[in-house]
Amino acid sequence: SLTIDHVKPKAAGGQDQTSNCIPACRRCNADKGSAEWIAWFRMQDFYTLEAEVRIQTWLRKGVVEFGNEEDSEWLDDLINRALA
């Protein structure tokens, strides 16, 4: 099952906003802990440059690609409920 992972960990000042959150399996989320995501990700057996680029693209453009403000609000609400 998926969890919401904070790319910049909350312990390091990361916020609960779409531009700082990505889906992650429970095991990966727990394993990453408060580590910096890209350093952790590059050490994983399943690492690919394509996946890294996809994550970085999401972090730069994520909500914009949803198309409108209503979609953006829906996603933010979904993340907030997952974090509660």
XYZ file of N, CA and C in Angstrom, residues 12-81:
210
model
N 13.389 18.172 8.508
C 14.338 19.131 7.931
C 13.619 20.384 7.419
N 12.372 20.564 7.851
C 11.622 21.754 7.464
C 10.696 21.569 6.283
N 10.555 20.343 5.777
C 9.654 20.078 4.654
C 8.212 20.319 5.042
N 7.415 20.767 4.079
C 6.027 21.105 4.354
C 5.066 20.090 3.760
N 3.826 20.121 4.266
C 2.751 19.264 3.763
C 2.093 19.943 2.566
N 2.790 19.929 1.433
C 2.212 20.492 0.223
C 2.577 19.600 -0.949
N 1.782 19.661 -1.986
C 1.942 18.772 -3.125
C 3.350 18.801 -3.687
N 3.947 19.968 -3.763
C 5.277 20.081 -4.347
C 6.358 19.408 -3.505
N 6.018 18.925 -2.309
C 6.982 18.244 -1.448
C 6.561 16.811 -1.146
N 5.540 16.316 -1.801
C 5.025 14.979 -1.487
C 4.953 14.099 -2.722
N 5.350 12.834 -2.547
C 5.234 11.840 -3.606
C 4.725 10.546 -2.984
N 4.076 9.688 -3.787
C 3.661 8.395 -3.252
C 4.877 7.484 -3.068
N 4.844 6.680 -2.026
C 5.913 5.712 -1.767
C 5.318 4.528 -1.005
N 5.870 3.347 -1.257
C 5.398 2.192 -0.488
C 5.833 2.376 0.971
N 5.136 1.705 1.867
C 5.435 1.847 3.301
C 6.885 1.496 3.629
N 7.380 0.417 3.035
C 8.747 -0.020 3.321
C 9.765 1.043 2.907
N 9.610 1.587 1.691
C 10.546 2.613 1.217
C 10.440 3.881 2.057
N 9.225 4.272 2.388
C 9.027 5.470 3.183
C 9.704 5.323 4.545
N 9.518 4.181 5.165
C 10.144 3.945 6.471
C 11.658 3.858 6.344
N 12.147 3.205 5.284
C 13.580 3.047 5.087
C 14.251 4.396 4.831
N 13.621 5.245 4.039
C 14.171 6.569 3.742
C 14.205 7.436 4.988
N 13.174 7.320 5.813
C 13.127 8.106 7.042
C 13.311 9.584 6.770
N 14.263 10.194 7.434
C 14.496 11.632 7.258
C 15.702 11.909 6.363
N 16.113 10.903 5.591
C 17.235 11.094 4.667
C 16.811 11.965 3.490
N 17.784 12.569 2.833
C 17.535 13.358 1.633
C 17.159 12.371 0.526
N 16.050 12.609 -0.166
C 15.466 11.606 -1.056
C 16.383 11.160 -2.170
N 17.068 12.071 -2.829
C 17.820 11.679 -4.013
C 19.033 10.818 -3.644
N 19.687 11.125 -2.544
C 20.812 10.305 -2.095
C 20.323 8.907 -1.734
N 19.186 8.829 -1.020
C 18.619 7.531 -0.663
C 18.202 6.768 -1.924
N 17.504 7.434 -2.810
C 16.974 6.787 -4.012
C 18.087 6.229 -4.891
N 19.154 6.965 -5.062
C 20.253 6.523 -5.926
C 20.977 5.300 -5.372
N 20.807 4.990 -4.114
C 21.448 3.813 -3.514
C 20.576 2.552 -3.607
N 19.352 2.668 -4.113
C 18.436 1.537 -4.154
C 18.669 0.664 -5.392
N 18.446 -0.645 -5.243
C 18.594 -1.582 -6.359
C 17.641 -1.250 -7.505
N 16.495 -0.660 -7.200
C 15.488 -0.366 -8.214
C 15.651 1.022 -8.841
N 16.725 1.716 -8.497
C 16.960 3.057 -9.035
C 17.103 3.016 -10.548
N 16.468 3.977 -11.210
C 16.709 4.223 -12.629
C 16.737 5.734 -12.833
N 17.495 6.155 -13.813
C 17.537 7.578 -14.137
C 16.152 8.048 -14.582
N 15.440 7.205 -15.329
C 14.091 7.563 -15.777
C 13.180 7.858 -14.581
N 13.224 7.015 -13.572
C 12.387 7.227 -12.388
C 12.802 8.514 -11.671
N 14.095 8.768 -11.587
C 14.552 10.005 -10.943
C 14.028 11.226 -11.695
N 14.090 11.193 -13.011
C 13.596 12.303 -13.818
C 12.091 12.476 -13.638
N 11.356 11.365 -13.586
C 9.902 11.450 -13.382
C 9.578 12.100 -12.034
N 10.305 11.731 -10.999
C 10.077 12.323 -9.677
C 10.423 13.809 -9.708
N 11.549 14.156 -10.303
C 11.931 15.561 -10.361
C 10.935 16.375 -11.187
N 10.402 15.788 -12.250
C 9.386 16.470 -13.051
C 8.137 16.710 -12.218
N 7.698 15.696 -11.454
C 6.537 15.859 -10.571
C 6.769 16.996 -9.583
N 7.942 17.024 -8.996
C 8.238 18.041 -7.989
C 8.248 19.445 -8.589
N 8.655 19.563 -9.848
C 8.670 20.876 -10.500
C 7.300 21.282 -11.024
N 6.539 20.312 -11.575
C 5.314 20.663 -12.280
C 4.060 20.026 -11.735
N 4.180 19.014 -10.929
C 3.089 18.204 -10.417
C 1.682 18.700 -10.594
N 1.256 19.600 -9.770
C -0.136 20.032 -9.763
C -0.502 20.773 -11.028
N 0.436 21.478 -11.623
C 0.140 22.220 -12.848
C -0.398 21.288 -13.923
N 0.115 20.063 -13.973
C -0.327 19.122 -14.996
C -1.712 18.547 -14.714
N -2.253 18.764 -13.544
C -3.606 18.296 -13.271
C -4.620 19.123 -14.036
N -4.279 20.341 -14.390
C -5.114 21.102 -15.285
C -5.857 22.287 -14.710
N -6.366 22.198 -13.502
C -7.104 23.347 -12.985
C -7.027 23.398 -11.469
N -7.495 24.506 -10.926
C -7.405 24.733 -9.482
C -8.211 23.711 -8.691
N -9.359 23.283 -9.221
C -10.175 22.291 -8.511
C -9.416 20.973 -8.357
N -8.745 20.543 -9.423
C -7.942 19.321 -9.339
C -6.815 19.489 -8.332
N -6.196 20.652 -8.328
C -5.119 20.936 -7.396
C -5.614 20.867 -5.952
N -6.775 21.459 -5.687
C -7.346 21.428 -4.339
C -7.695 20.006 -3.935
N -8.208 19.206 -4.886
C -8.545 17.812 -4.608
C -7.299 17.040 -4.193
N -6.199 17.232 -4.915
C -4.967 16.516 -4.599
C -4.408 16.959 -3.254
N -4.410 18.255 -3.003
C -3.938 18.739 -1.701
C -4.779 18.155 -0.568
N -6.098 18.083 -0.763
C -6.982 17.501 0.257
C -6.665 16.021 0.465
N -6.431 15.300 -0.617
C -6.087 13.877 -0.516
C -4.799 13.692 0.280
N -3.803 14.489 0.014
C -2.533 14.400 0.741
C -2.739 14.734 2.212
N -3.494 15.788 2.489
C -3.734 16.168 3.879
C -4.461 15.060 4.643
N -5.426 14.393 4.016
C -6.122 13.294 4.691
C -5.187 12.116 4.927
